PDB file of C-alpha atoms in Angstrom:
ATOM      1  CA  MET A   1      -9.868 -66.777  -8.501  1.00  0.00           C
ATOM      2  CA  LYS A   2      -7.148 -69.016  -7.057  1.00  0.00           C
ATOM      3  CA  ILE A   3      -6.700 -72.765  -7.655  1.00  0.00           C
ATOM      4  CA  LYS A   4      -4.221 -74.588  -5.442  1.00  0.00           C
ATOM      5  CA  VAL A   5      -2.703 -77.938  -6.364  1.00  0.00           C
ATOM      6  CA  LEU A   6      -1.844 -79.284  -2.934  1.00  0.00           C
ATOM      7  CA  GLU A   7       0.711 -81.918  -3.953  1.00  0.00           C
ATOM      8  CA  PRO A   8       2.651 -83.282  -6.926  1.00  0.00           C
ATOM      9  CA  LEU A   9       0.569 -85.680  -9.014  1.00  0.00           C
ATOM     10  CA  GLY A  10       3.041 -88.316 -10.141  1.00  0.00           C
ATOM     11  CA  ILE A  11       4.254 -86.848 -13.438  1.00  0.00           C
ATOM     12  CA  PRO A  12       7.080 -84.370 -14.057  1.00  0.00           C
ATOM     13  CA  GLN A  13       6.063 -81.037 -12.577  1.00  0.00           C
ATOM     14  CA  THR A  14       6.678 -79.229 -15.857  1.00  0.00           C
ATOM     15  CA  ASP A  15       4.214 -81.558 -17.605  1.00  0.00           C
ATOM     16  CA  LEU A  16       1.599 -81.079 -14.899  1.00  0.00           C
ATOM     17  CA  GLU A  17       1.904 -77.316 -14.940  1.00  0.00           C
ATOM     18  CA  LYS A  18       1.679 -77.241 -18.734  1.00  0.00           C
ATOM     19  CA  LYS A  19      -1.517 -79.343 -18.772  1.00  0.00           C
ATOM     20  CA  LEU A  20      -3.296 -77.432 -16.018  1.00  0.00           C
ATOM     21  CA  THR A  21      -2.202 -73.999 -17.239  1.00  0.00           C
ATOM     22  CA  ALA A  22      -3.601 -74.806 -20.681  1.00  0.00           C
ATOM     23  CA  ALA A  23      -6.887 -75.869 -19.082  1.00  0.00           C
ATOM     24  CA  VAL A  24      -7.251 -72.859 -16.814  1.00  0.00           C
ATOM     25  CA  GLY A  25      -5.909 -70.150 -19.107  1.00  0.00           C
ATOM     26  CA  ASN A  26      -6.340 -66.681 -17.657  1.00  0.00           C
ATOM     27  CA  LYS A  27      -9.483 -67.574 -15.707  1.00  0.00           C
ATOM     28  CA  ALA A  28      -7.639 -68.309 -12.461  1.00  0.00           C
ATOM     29  CA  GLU A  29      -4.257 -68.186 -10.776  1.00  0.00           C
ATOM     30  CA  LEU A  30      -2.666 -71.609 -10.321  1.00  0.00           C
ATOM     31  CA  VAL A  31      -0.518 -72.336  -7.269  1.00  0.00           C
ATOM     32  CA  PHE A  32       1.497 -75.563  -7.195  1.00  0.00           C
ATOM     33  CA  TYR A  33       2.974 -77.004  -3.998  1.00  0.00           C
ATOM     34  CA  PRO A  34       6.094 -79.103  -4.560  1.00  0.00           C
ATOM     35  CA  ASP A  35       5.544 -81.336  -1.533  1.00  0.00           C
ATOM     36  CA  ARG A  36       2.775 -83.398   0.036  1.00  0.00           C
ATOM     37  CA  LYS A  37       1.857 -82.004   3.452  1.00  0.00           C
ATOM     38  CA  THR A  38      -1.143 -83.616   5.132  1.00  0.00           C
ATOM     39  CA  ASP A  39      -1.132 -82.145   8.618  1.00  0.00           C
ATOM     40  CA  ILE A  40      -4.136 -79.961   9.379  1.00  0.00           C
ATOM     41  CA  PRO A  41      -2.289 -76.721  10.228  1.00  0.00           C
ATOM     42  CA  THR A  42      -0.424 -76.793   6.906  1.00  0.00           C
ATOM     43  CA  LEU A  43      -3.563 -77.644   4.941  1.00  0.00           C
ATOM     44  CA  VAL A  44      -5.473 -74.820   6.636  1.00  0.00           C
ATOM     45  CA  ASP A  45      -2.679 -72.393   5.799  1.00  0.00           C
ATOM     46  CA  ARG A  46      -2.539 -73.519   2.173  1.00  0.00           C
ATOM     47  CA  CYS A  47      -6.291 -73.604   1.576  1.00  0.00           C
ATOM     48  CA  GLN A  48      -7.577 -70.557   3.416  1.00  0.00           C
ATOM     49  CA  ASP A  49      -7.519 -68.301   0.336  1.00  0.00           C
ATOM     50  CA  ALA A  50      -8.247 -70.997  -2.284  1.00  0.00           C
ATOM     51  CA  ASP A  51     -11.358 -70.977  -4.456  1.00  0.00           C
ATOM     52  CA  ALA A  52     -10.537 -74.506  -5.593  1.00  0.00           C
ATOM     53  CA  VAL A  53      -8.096 -77.194  -4.513  1.00  0.00           C
ATOM     54  CA  VAL A  54      -6.670 -80.324  -6.127  1.00  0.00           C
ATOM     55  CA  LEU A  55      -5.580 -83.265  -3.983  1.00  0.00           C
ATOM     56  CA  SER A  56      -5.270 -87.023  -4.343  1.00  0.00           C
ATOM     57  CA  ASN A  57      -5.968 -89.463  -1.519  1.00  0.00           C
ATOM     58  CA  PHE A  58      -4.926 -87.853   1.754  1.00  0.00           C
ATOM     59  CA  PRO A  59      -7.564 -86.943   4.372  1.00  0.00           C
ATOM     60  CA  PHE A  60      -9.310 -83.634   3.764  1.00  0.00           C
ATOM     61  CA  PRO A  61     -11.369 -83.186   6.931  1.00  0.00           C
ATOM     62  CA  ALA A  62     -14.127 -80.824   7.965  1.00  0.00           C
ATOM     63  CA  GLU A  63     -11.659 -78.763   9.981  1.00  0.00           C
ATOM     64  CA  VAL A  64      -9.810 -77.770   6.807  1.00  0.00           C
ATOM     65  CA  ILE A  65     -12.999 -77.201   4.796  1.00  0.00           C
ATOM     66  CA  GLN A  66     -14.480 -74.991   7.502  1.00  0.00           C
ATOM     67  CA  ALA A  67     -11.276 -72.948   7.694  1.00  0.00           C
ATOM     68  CA  SER A  68     -11.355 -72.253   3.939  1.00  0.00           C
ATOM     69  CA  PRO A  69     -13.937 -69.462   3.620  1.00  0.00           C
ATOM     70  CA  VAL A  70     -13.826 -68.968  -0.159  1.00  0.00           C
ATOM     71  CA  LEU A  71     -13.494 -72.634  -1.141  1.00  0.00           C
ATOM     72  CA  LYS A  72     -16.023 -73.598  -3.803  1.00  0.00           C
ATOM     73  CA  TYR A  73     -14.600 -76.686  -5.495  1.00  0.00           C
ATOM     74  CA  ILE A  74     -12.547 -79.756  -4.542  1.00  0.00           C
ATOM     75  CA  CYS A  75     -10.975 -81.741  -7.376  1.00  0.00           C
ATOM     76  CA  VAL A  76     -10.010 -85.181  -6.099  1.00  0.00           C
ATOM     77  CA  ALA A  77      -7.275 -86.635  -8.291  1.00  0.00           C
ATOM     78  CA  PHE A  78      -8.325 -90.126  -7.306  1.00  0.00           C
ATOM     79  CA  THR A  79     -11.199 -92.536  -7.899  1.00  0.00           C
ATOM     80  CA  GLY A  80     -12.330 -92.876  -4.283  1.00  0.00           C
ATOM     81  CA  PHE A  81     -13.362 -89.749  -2.396  1.00  0.00           C
ATOM     82  CA  ASP A  82     -14.239 -91.103   1.051  1.00  0.00           C
ATOM     83  CA  HIS A  83     -11.167 -89.321   2.472  1.00  0.00           C
ATOM     84  CA  VAL A  84     -12.930 -85.977   1.874  1.00  0.00           C
ATOM     85  CA  ASP A  85     -15.514 -84.935   4.468  1.00  0.00           C
ATOM     86  CA  MET A  86     -18.418 -84.891   2.059  1.00  0.00           C
ATOM     87  CA  GLU A  87     -20.923 -83.715   4.667  1.00  0.00           C
ATOM     88  CA  ALA A  88     -18.814 -80.650   5.445  1.00  0.00           C
ATOM     89  CA  ALA A  89     -18.531 -79.931   1.711  1.00  0.00           C
ATOM     90  CA  LYS A  90     -22.283 -80.333   1.275  1.00  0.00           C
ATOM     91  CA  GLN A  91     -23.030 -77.919   4.117  1.00  0.00           C
ATOM     92  CA  ARG A  92     -20.911 -75.289   2.366  1.00  0.00           C
ATOM     93  CA  ASP A  93     -22.281 -76.058  -1.121  1.00  0.00           C
ATOM     94  CA  ILE A  94     -18.758 -76.964  -2.222  1.00  0.00           C
ATOM     95  CA  GLN A  95     -18.689 -79.073  -5.361  1.00  0.00           C
ATOM     96  CA  VAL A  96     -16.521 -82.202  -5.324  1.00  0.00           C
ATOM     97  CA  ALA A  97     -15.315 -83.992  -8.453  1.00  0.00           C
ATOM     98  CA  ASN A  98     -13.189 -87.106  -8.779  1.00  0.00           C
ATOM     99  CA  ALA A  99     -10.964 -88.630 -11.462  1.00  0.00           C
ATOM    100  CA  SER A 100     -12.802 -91.881 -12.016  1.00  0.00           C
ATOM    101  CA  GLY A 101     -11.371 -94.093 -14.716  1.00  0.00           C
ATOM    102  CA  TYR A 102      -7.744 -93.019 -14.767  1.00  0.00           C
ATOM    103  CA  SER A 103      -6.477 -96.183 -13.057  1.00  0.00           C
ATOM    104  CA  THR A 104      -8.806 -98.774 -14.599  1.00  0.00           C
ATOM    105  CA  VAL A 105      -6.102-100.566 -16.563  1.00  0.00           C
ATOM    106  CA  ALA A 106      -3.442-100.225 -13.847  1.00  0.00           C
ATOM    107  CA  VAL A 107      -5.623-101.696 -11.086  1.00  0.00           C
ATOM    108  CA  ALA A 108      -7.000-104.475 -13.273  1.00  0.00           C
ATOM    109  CA  GLU A 109      -3.491-105.521 -14.261  1.00  0.00           C
ATOM    110  CA  LEU A 110      -2.344-105.609 -10.622  1.00  0.00           C
ATOM    111  CA  VAL A 111      -5.251-107.959  -9.839  1.00  0.00           C
ATOM    112  CA  PHE A 112      -3.675-110.489 -12.177  1.00  0.00           C
ATOM    113  CA  GLY A 113      -0.160-109.753 -10.985  1.00  0.00           C
ATOM    114  CA  LEU A 114      -1.260-110.736  -7.475  1.00  0.00           C
ATOM    115  CA  THR A 115      -3.333-113.678  -8.692  1.00  0.00           C
ATOM    116  CA  LEU A 116      -0.513-115.181 -10.759  1.00  0.00           C
ATOM    117  CA  SER A 117       2.009-114.547  -7.991  1.00  0.00           C
ATOM    118  CA  LEU A 118      -0.156-116.575  -5.616  1.00  0.00           C
ATOM    119  CA  LEU A 119      -0.966-119.369  -8.061  1.00  0.00           C
ATOM    120  CA  ARG A 120       2.660-119.778  -9.194  1.00  0.00           C
ATOM    121  CA  LYS A 121       4.198-119.133  -5.735  1.00  0.00           C
ATOM    122  CA  LEU A 122       6.429-116.403  -7.116  1.00  0.00           C
ATOM    123  CA  PRO A 123       7.584-114.914  -3.778  1.00  0.00           C
ATOM    124  CA  ALA A 124       8.671-118.376  -2.571  1.00  0.00           C
ATOM    125  CA  ALA A 125      10.274-119.111  -5.935  1.00  0.00           C
ATOM    126  CA  ASP A 126      12.287-115.905  -5.746  1.00  0.00           C
ATOM    127  CA  ARG A 127      13.443-116.759  -2.216  1.00  0.00           C
ATOM    128  CA  ALA A 128      14.400-120.252  -3.349  1.00  0.00           C
ATOM    129  CA  VAL A 129      16.770-118.963  -6.026  1.00  0.00           C
ATOM    130  CA  ARG A 130      18.337-116.414  -3.683  1.00  0.00           C
ATOM    131  CA  THR A 131      18.946-119.011  -0.945  1.00  0.00           C
ATOM    132  CA  GLY A 132      20.422-121.739  -3.139  1.00  0.00           C
ATOM    133  CA  LYS A 133      17.336-123.916  -3.305  1.00  0.00           C
ATOM    134  CA  SER A 134      15.634-125.749  -6.151  1.00  0.00           C
ATOM    135  CA  SER A 135      12.055-125.885  -7.416  1.00  0.00           C
ATOM    136  CA  HIS A 136      11.152-128.530  -4.830  1.00  0.00           C
ATOM    137  CA  GLY A 137       7.778-127.737  -3.260  1.00  0.00           C
ATOM    138  CA  LEU A 138       6.955-125.029  -5.784  1.00  0.00           C
ATOM    139  CA  MET A 139       4.322-126.819  -7.844  1.00  0.00           C
ATOM    140  CA  GLY A 140       1.960-124.097  -9.018  1.00  0.00           C
ATOM    141  CA  LEU A 141      -1.535-123.852 -10.428  1.00  0.00           C
ATOM    142  CA  GLU A 142      -2.769-122.555 -13.770  1.00  0.00           C
ATOM    143  CA  LEU A 143      -5.247-119.725 -14.031  1.00  0.00           C
ATOM    144  CA  ALA A 144      -6.774-121.097 -17.237  1.00  0.00           C
ATOM    145  CA  GLY A 145      -9.892-123.133 -16.596  1.00  0.00           C
ATOM    146  CA  ARG A 146     -10.531-121.686 -13.148  1.00  0.00           C
ATOM    147  CA  THR A 147     -13.653-119.836 -12.054  1.00  0.00           C
ATOM    148  CA  PHE A 148     -12.946-116.150 -11.531  1.00  0.00           C
ATOM    149  CA  GLY A 149     -15.441-114.320  -9.335  1.00  0.00           C
ATOM    150  CA  ILE A 150     -15.885-110.564  -9.445  1.00  0.00           C
ATOM    151  CA  ILE A 151     -17.769-108.527  -6.857  1.00  0.00           C
ATOM    152  CA  GLY A 152     -18.677-105.212  -8.453  1.00  0.00           C
ATOM    153  CA  LEU A 153     -18.875-104.595 -12.207  1.00  0.00           C
ATOM    154  CA  GLY A 154     -17.869-100.970 -12.459  1.00  0.00           C
ATOM    155  CA  HIS A 155     -15.144 -99.859 -14.866  1.00  0.00           C
ATOM    156  CA  ILE A 156     -12.402-101.826 -13.126  1.00  0.00           C
ATOM    157  CA  GLY A 157     -14.506-104.908 -12.441  1.00  0.00           C
ATOM    158  CA  SER A 158     -15.584-104.998 -16.082  1.00  0.00           C
ATOM    159  CA  GLN A 159     -11.954-104.691 -17.219  1.00  0.00           C
ATOM    160  CA  VAL A 160     -10.990-107.543 -14.887  1.00  0.00           C
ATOM    161  CA  ALA A 161     -13.774-109.644 -16.398  1.00  0.00           C
ATOM    162  CA  GLN A 162     -12.357-109.172 -19.899  1.00  0.00           C
ATOM    163  CA  ILE A 163      -8.822-110.059 -18.831  1.00  0.00           C
ATOM    164  CA  ALA A 164     -10.017-113.123 -16.903  1.00  0.00           C
ATOM    165  CA  GLN A 165     -11.713-114.405 -20.040  1.00  0.00           C
ATOM    166  CA  ALA A 166      -8.518-113.853 -22.023  1.00  0.00           C
ATOM    167  CA  PHE A 167      -6.765-116.122 -19.511  1.00  0.00           C
ATOM    168  CA  GLY A 168      -9.366-118.804 -20.182  1.00  0.00           C
ATOM    169  CA  CYS A 169     -11.391-118.399 -16.977  1.00  0.00           C
ATOM    170  CA  LYS A 170     -15.080-118.921 -16.424  1.00  0.00           C
ATOM    171  CA  VAL A 171     -16.302-115.587 -15.035  1.00  0.00           C
ATOM    172  CA  LEU A 172     -18.999-115.205 -12.387  1.00  0.00           C
ATOM    173  CA  ALA A 173     -19.952-111.752 -11.148  1.00  0.00           C
ATOM    174  CA  TYR A 174     -22.162-110.083  -8.580  1.00  0.00           C
ATOM    175  CA  ASN A 175     -23.435-106.563  -9.136  1.00  0.00           C
ATOM    176  CA  ARG A 176     -26.443-104.761  -7.721  1.00  0.00           C
ATOM    177  CA  SER A 177     -27.729-103.893 -11.187  1.00  0.00           C
ATOM    178  CA  HIS A 178     -27.563-106.059 -14.287  1.00  0.00           C
ATOM    179  CA  LYS A 179     -24.821-105.363 -16.814  1.00  0.00           C
ATOM    180  CA  ASP A 180     -24.695-107.031 -20.176  1.00  0.00           C
ATOM    181  CA  ILE A 181     -21.038-108.061 -20.499  1.00  0.00           C
ATOM    182  CA  PRO A 182     -20.305-110.863 -22.988  1.00  0.00           C
ATOM    183  CA  GLY A 183     -18.970-113.978 -21.310  1.00  0.00           C
ATOM    184  CA  VAL A 184     -19.858-112.854 -17.787  1.00  0.00           C
ATOM    185  CA  ASN A 185     -22.454-114.848 -15.860  1.00  0.00           C
ATOM    186  CA  GLN A 186     -24.047-112.466 -13.373  1.00  0.00           C
ATOM    187  CA  VAL A 187     -25.278-114.469 -10.372  1.00  0.00           C
ATOM    188  CA  PRO A 188     -26.216-113.947  -6.695  1.00  0.00           C
ATOM    189  CA  LEU A 189     -23.412-113.112  -4.277  1.00  0.00           C
ATOM    190  CA  ASP A 190     -23.694-116.450  -2.472  1.00  0.00           C
ATOM    191  CA  GLN A 191     -22.994-118.275  -5.722  1.00  0.00           C
ATOM    192  CA  VAL A 192     -19.942-116.141  -6.500  1.00  0.00           C
ATOM    193  CA  LEU A 193     -18.557-116.846  -3.031  1.00  0.00           C
ATOM    194  CA  ALA A 194     -19.269-120.576  -3.119  1.00  0.00           C
ATOM    195  CA  GLU A 195     -18.127-121.427  -6.640  1.00  0.00           C
ATOM    196  CA  SER A 196     -15.182-119.118  -7.403  1.00  0.00           C
ATOM    197  CA  ASP A 197     -11.535-120.152  -7.273  1.00  0.00           C
ATOM    198  CA  ILE A 198     -10.444-116.517  -7.240  1.00  0.00           C
ATOM    199  CA  ILE A 199     -12.562-113.634  -5.973  1.00  0.00           C
ATOM    200  CA  SER A 200     -11.641-110.048  -6.822  1.00  0.00           C
ATOM    201  CA  ILE A 201     -13.384-107.163  -5.081  1.00  0.00           C
ATOM    202  CA  HIS A 202     -14.327-104.018  -6.984  1.00  0.00           C
ATOM    203  CA  LEU A 203     -16.701-102.037  -4.793  1.00  0.00           C
ATOM    204  CA  PRO A 204     -16.643 -98.451  -3.544  1.00  0.00           C
ATOM    205  CA  VAL A 205     -16.412 -97.985   0.201  1.00  0.00           C
ATOM    206  CA  ASN A 206     -19.523 -96.611   1.871  1.00  0.00           C
ATOM    207  CA  VAL A 207     -21.844 -97.397   4.769  1.00  0.00           C
ATOM    208  CA  GLU A 208     -23.188-100.469   2.975  1.00  0.00           C
ATOM    209  CA  THR A 209     -19.836-101.947   1.940  1.00  0.00           C
ATOM    210  CA  ARG A 210     -17.700-101.455   5.056  1.00  0.00           C
ATOM    211  CA  GLY A 211     -16.933-104.931   6.341  1.00  0.00           C
ATOM    212  CA  PHE A 212     -18.733-106.431   3.342  1.00  0.00           C
ATOM    213  CA  ILE A 213     -16.300-109.350   3.234  1.00  0.00           C
ATOM    214  CA  ASN A 214     -16.652-110.511   6.820  1.00  0.00           C
ATOM    215  CA  ALA A 215     -16.101-113.805   8.640  1.00  0.00           C
ATOM    216  CA  ASN A 216     -19.420-115.214   7.456  1.00  0.00           C
ATOM    217  CA  ARG A 217     -18.743-114.447   3.799  1.00  0.00           C
ATOM    218  CA  LEU A 218     -15.188-115.716   4.013  1.00  0.00           C
ATOM    219  CA  ALA A 219     -16.618-118.969   5.398  1.00  0.00           C
ATOM    220  CA  GLN A 220     -18.739-119.316   2.254  1.00  0.00           C
ATOM    221  CA  MET A 221     -15.636-119.393   0.055  1.00  0.00           C
ATOM    222  CA  LYS A 222     -13.770-122.527  -0.941  1.00  0.00           C
ATOM    223  CA  SER A 223     -10.831-123.360   1.302  1.00  0.00           C
ATOM    224  CA  SER A 224      -8.782-123.515  -1.919  1.00  0.00           C
ATOM    225  CA  ALA A 225      -9.870-120.027  -3.054  1.00  0.00           C
ATOM    226  CA  LEU A 226      -7.879-116.822  -3.318  1.00  0.00           C
ATOM    227  CA  LEU A 227      -9.162-113.375  -2.332  1.00  0.00           C
ATOM    228  CA  ILE A 228      -7.864-110.287  -4.139  1.00  0.00           C
ATOM    229  CA  ASN A 229      -8.599-106.785  -2.891  1.00  0.00           C
ATOM    230  CA  CYS A 230      -7.368-103.849  -4.972  1.00  0.00           C
ATOM    231  CA  ALA A 231     -10.475-101.758  -4.217  1.00  0.00           C
ATOM    232  CA  ARG A 232     -10.697-100.196  -0.753  1.00  0.00           C
ATOM    233  CA  GLY A 233      -9.366-101.589   2.509  1.00  0.00           C
ATOM    234  CA  PRO A 234     -12.405-101.215   4.790  1.00  0.00           C
ATOM    235  CA  ILE A 235     -14.464-103.490   2.528  1.00  0.00           C
ATOM    236  CA  VAL A 236     -12.639-106.502   4.009  1.00  0.00           C
ATOM    237  CA  ASP A 237     -12.559-107.418   7.698  1.00  0.00           C
ATOM    238  CA  GLU A 238      -8.783-107.701   7.977  1.00  0.00           C
ATOM    239  CA  LEU A 239      -8.769-109.652  11.253  1.00  0.00           C
ATOM    240  CA  ALA A 240     -11.290-112.171   9.910  1.00  0.00           C
ATOM    241  CA  LEU A 241      -9.206-112.576   6.737  1.00  0.00           C
ATOM    242  CA  ALA A 242      -6.014-113.114   8.730  1.00  0.00           C
ATOM    243  CA  GLU A 243      -7.722-115.747  10.870  1.00  0.00           C
ATOM    244  CA  ALA A 244      -9.080-117.550   7.789  1.00  0.00           C
ATOM    245  CA  LEU A 245      -5.583-117.674   6.304  1.00  0.00           C
ATOM    246  CA  GLN A 246      -3.971-118.772   9.575  1.00  0.00           C
ATOM    247  CA  GLN A 247      -6.493-121.569  10.002  1.00  0.00           C
ATOM    248  CA  GLY A 248      -6.276-122.787   6.402  1.00  0.00           C
ATOM    249  CA  ARG A 249      -9.880-121.900   5.613  1.00  0.00           C
ATOM    250  CA  LEU A 250      -8.651-119.809   2.680  1.00  0.00           C
ATOM    251  CA  ALA A 251      -5.721-120.650   0.425  1.00  0.00           C
ATOM    252  CA  GLY A 252      -4.329-117.179  -0.102  1.00  0.00           C
ATOM    253  CA  ALA A 253      -4.902-113.464  -0.528  1.00  0.00           C
ATOM    254  CA  GLY A 254      -3.476-110.585  -2.501  1.00  0.00           C
ATOM    255  CA  ILE A 255      -4.123-107.275  -0.740  1.00  0.00           C
ATOM    256  CA  ASP A 256      -3.213-103.804  -2.009  1.00  0.00           C
ATOM    257  CA  VAL A 257      -5.478-101.729   0.264  1.00  0.00           C
ATOM    258  CA  PHE A 258      -5.954-101.591   4.017  1.00  0.00           C
ATOM    259  CA  ASP A 259      -7.983 -99.925   6.742  1.00  0.00           C
ATOM    260  CA  ILE A 260      -5.139 -97.407   6.981  1.00  0.00           C
ATOM    261  CA  GLU A 261      -2.688 -96.240   4.369  1.00  0.00           C
ATOM    262  CA  PRO A 262       0.744 -97.922   4.556  1.00  0.00           C
ATOM    263  CA  PRO A 263       3.174 -97.968   6.220  1.00  0.00           C
ATOM    264  CA  LEU A 264       1.396-100.561   8.362  1.00  0.00           C
ATOM    265  CA  PRO A 265       2.206-101.167  12.026  1.00  0.00           C
ATOM    266  CA  GLU A 266       4.354-104.215  12.752  1.00  0.00           C
ATOM    267  CA  ASP A 267       1.474-105.937  14.534  1.00  0.00           C
ATOM    268  CA  HIS A 268      -0.975-105.583  11.639  1.00  0.00           C
ATOM    269  CA  PRO A 269      -2.850-108.900  11.410  1.00  0.00           C
ATOM    270  CA  LEU A 270      -2.101-109.520   7.732  1.00  0.00           C
ATOM    271  CA  ILE A 271       1.663-109.117   7.986  1.00  0.00           C
ATOM    272  CA  GLN A 272       2.096-112.539   9.572  1.00  0.00           C
ATOM    273  CA  ALA A 273      -0.732-114.230   7.651  1.00  0.00           C
ATOM    274  CA  PRO A 274       0.463-117.143   5.480  1.00  0.00           C
ATOM    275  CA  ASN A 275       0.297-117.058   1.686  1.00  0.00           C
ATOM    276  CA  CYS A 276      -0.705-113.424   1.716  1.00  0.00           C
ATOM    277  CA  ILE A 277       0.958-111.042  -0.728  1.00  0.00           C
ATOM    278  CA  LEU A 278       0.770-107.422   0.407  1.00  0.00           C
ATOM    279  CA  THR A 279       1.462-104.340  -1.694  1.00  0.00           C
ATOM    280  CA  PRO A 280       1.415-100.770  -0.300  1.00  0.00           C
ATOM    281  CA  HIS A 281      -1.536 -99.375  -2.302  1.00  0.00           C
ATOM    282  CA  VAL A 282       0.169 -99.343  -5.692  1.00  0.00           C
ATOM    283  CA  GLY A 283      -2.767-100.458  -7.836  1.00  0.00           C
ATOM    284  CA  PHE A 284      -3.304 -96.992  -9.306  1.00  0.00           C
ATOM    285  CA  LEU A 285       0.397 -96.230  -9.504  1.00  0.00           C
ATOM    286  CA  SER A 286       1.526 -96.646 -13.101  1.00  0.00           C
ATOM    287  CA  LEU A 287       3.143 -93.924 -15.186  1.00  0.00           C
ATOM    288  CA  GLU A 288       0.395 -94.198 -17.775  1.00  0.00           C
ATOM    289  CA  ALA A 289      -2.285 -93.834 -15.107  1.00  0.00           C
ATOM    290  CA  MET A 290      -0.626 -90.723 -13.695  1.00  0.00           C
ATOM    291  CA  TYR A 291      -0.757 -89.029 -17.100  1.00  0.00           C
ATOM    292  CA  LYS A 292      -4.382 -90.065 -17.572  1.00  0.00           C
ATOM    293  CA  ARG A 293      -5.146 -88.626 -14.142  1.00  0.00           C
ATOM    294  CA  ALA A 294      -3.504 -85.304 -14.968  1.00  0.00           C
ATOM    295  CA  ASP A 295      -5.621 -85.084 -18.124  1.00  0.00           C
ATOM    296  CA  ILE A 296      -8.828 -85.746 -16.154  1.00  0.00           C
ATOM    297  CA  VAL A 297      -7.880 -83.128 -13.557  1.00  0.00           C
ATOM    298  CA  ALA A 298      -7.285 -80.641 -16.384  1.00  0.00           C
ATOM    299  CA  ASP A 299     -10.699 -81.452 -17.880  1.00  0.00           C
ATOM    300  CA  ASN A 300     -12.336 -81.154 -14.467  1.00  0.00           C
ATOM    301  CA  LEU A 301     -10.862 -77.693 -13.868  1.00  0.00           C
ATOM    302  CA  ARG A 302     -11.671 -76.519 -17.393  1.00  0.00           C
ATOM    303  CA  SER A 303     -15.295 -77.639 -17.115  1.00  0.00           C
ATOM    304  CA  TRP A 304     -15.750 -76.190 -13.625  1.00  0.00           C
ATOM    305  CA  LEU A 305     -14.446 -72.801 -14.701  1.00  0.00           C
ATOM    306  CA  ALA A 306     -16.827 -72.946 -17.686  1.00  0.00           C
ATOM    307  CA  GLY A 307     -19.773 -73.532 -15.359  1.00  0.00           C
ATOM    308  CA  ASP A 308     -20.456 -77.073 -16.563  1.00  0.00           C
ATOM    309  CA  PRO A 309     -18.486 -79.295 -14.169  1.00  0.00           C
ATOM    310  CA  LEU A 310     -17.622 -82.887 -15.038  1.00  0.00           C
ATOM    311  CA  ASN A 311     -17.325 -85.919 -12.730  1.00  0.00           C
ATOM    312  CA  LEU A 312     -19.198 -84.412  -9.780  1.00  0.00           C
ATOM    313  CA  VAL A 313     -19.751 -86.837  -6.904  1.00  0.00           C
ATOM    314  CA  ASN A 314     -22.045 -84.664  -4.773  1.00  0.00           C
TER     315      ASN A 314
END
C-alpha cells in the first residue's frame, strides 16, 4: 500500500511527516513530494503506483485518474473538490474525501478584513500617507448598524453571521434549508439582495451555483452595497460585476476567488474595476488553518485505512 502526498501542505515538512506517519503507522508507505507540480505528465508519473494520493486545490483531471491503475482514494486537503474529476473517480469506484472545516475561521475573518478595508477606504488611506497626502476625501463608513447579508449558511456562513452580530450588524441570510441560528433572520434571496448593505457569498460551486450572482441579481442590490466573495470564483459573473462597479451600480467589492487561480491576466475585467479589493485566493491561508488541515488529512487517512472513511464527498 502506497500513499503519495503530492505537494507540501503549508506547515513545516517535519511536522507534516510526523502527523501523517503517526496516522498511517505501518499500514502503508508514505511518499512526500517536496514541490508542487501540476502538469499532467508529472502527475501521471507520480500517481501511477499510488493506492492513495493527497493534494490540495490543483486540477486532478480524468487523464491522471485513468492513468493510475491502483488508485483507490483521493484525499483533498481543501474544502472545495470541484478541481477533481469526480465522474472519473466515480467510474473507478475511487473514494474522495475533503478537509471541510479547516479554514472556517480564516475565511470568515478575511470577509471582515475586506469589508472593513472597503468601508474605511484603507487602500486609499495607505496610498495617501505614502504620497504625502492628508485624510481629505477619506471619510469612511461604520459597519455597526448596517445590514449584513449572507448567501449560504454552511460552516463559514454561520461563522460570518456570528462575527457580523458582534460588529453590531443586523443579519439577513438565504439558505436552501432552514437553520436555527440566534440573531439571524433567514429570508428569501430577493430580500437579502434588496435590503443588505454588505452581501457575503458562502456557497459551493456546482451546476446550480455557477453564475449564481449574475447581472440580474447584481441589479437587485443597492447601489451603495458591497459584495464580498471568499467562496468560489465561478459563483459570480466577473464581467457583470466589473460592469456594475464601472457604472456605479454597486459601491464596491472584495474578491478573493476567481474563475481561474491567480496570477490573473492583465486584461482581467476586475483588475481595472473601481473600489474593488482583490486578493489572490488567500482566504484559507492562515498558519492555524494549515495545521488544522494537516490534522484533518491525518484523520482522513487513518479512517480510510481502518475501513471507516471520514469526510467522503462521493
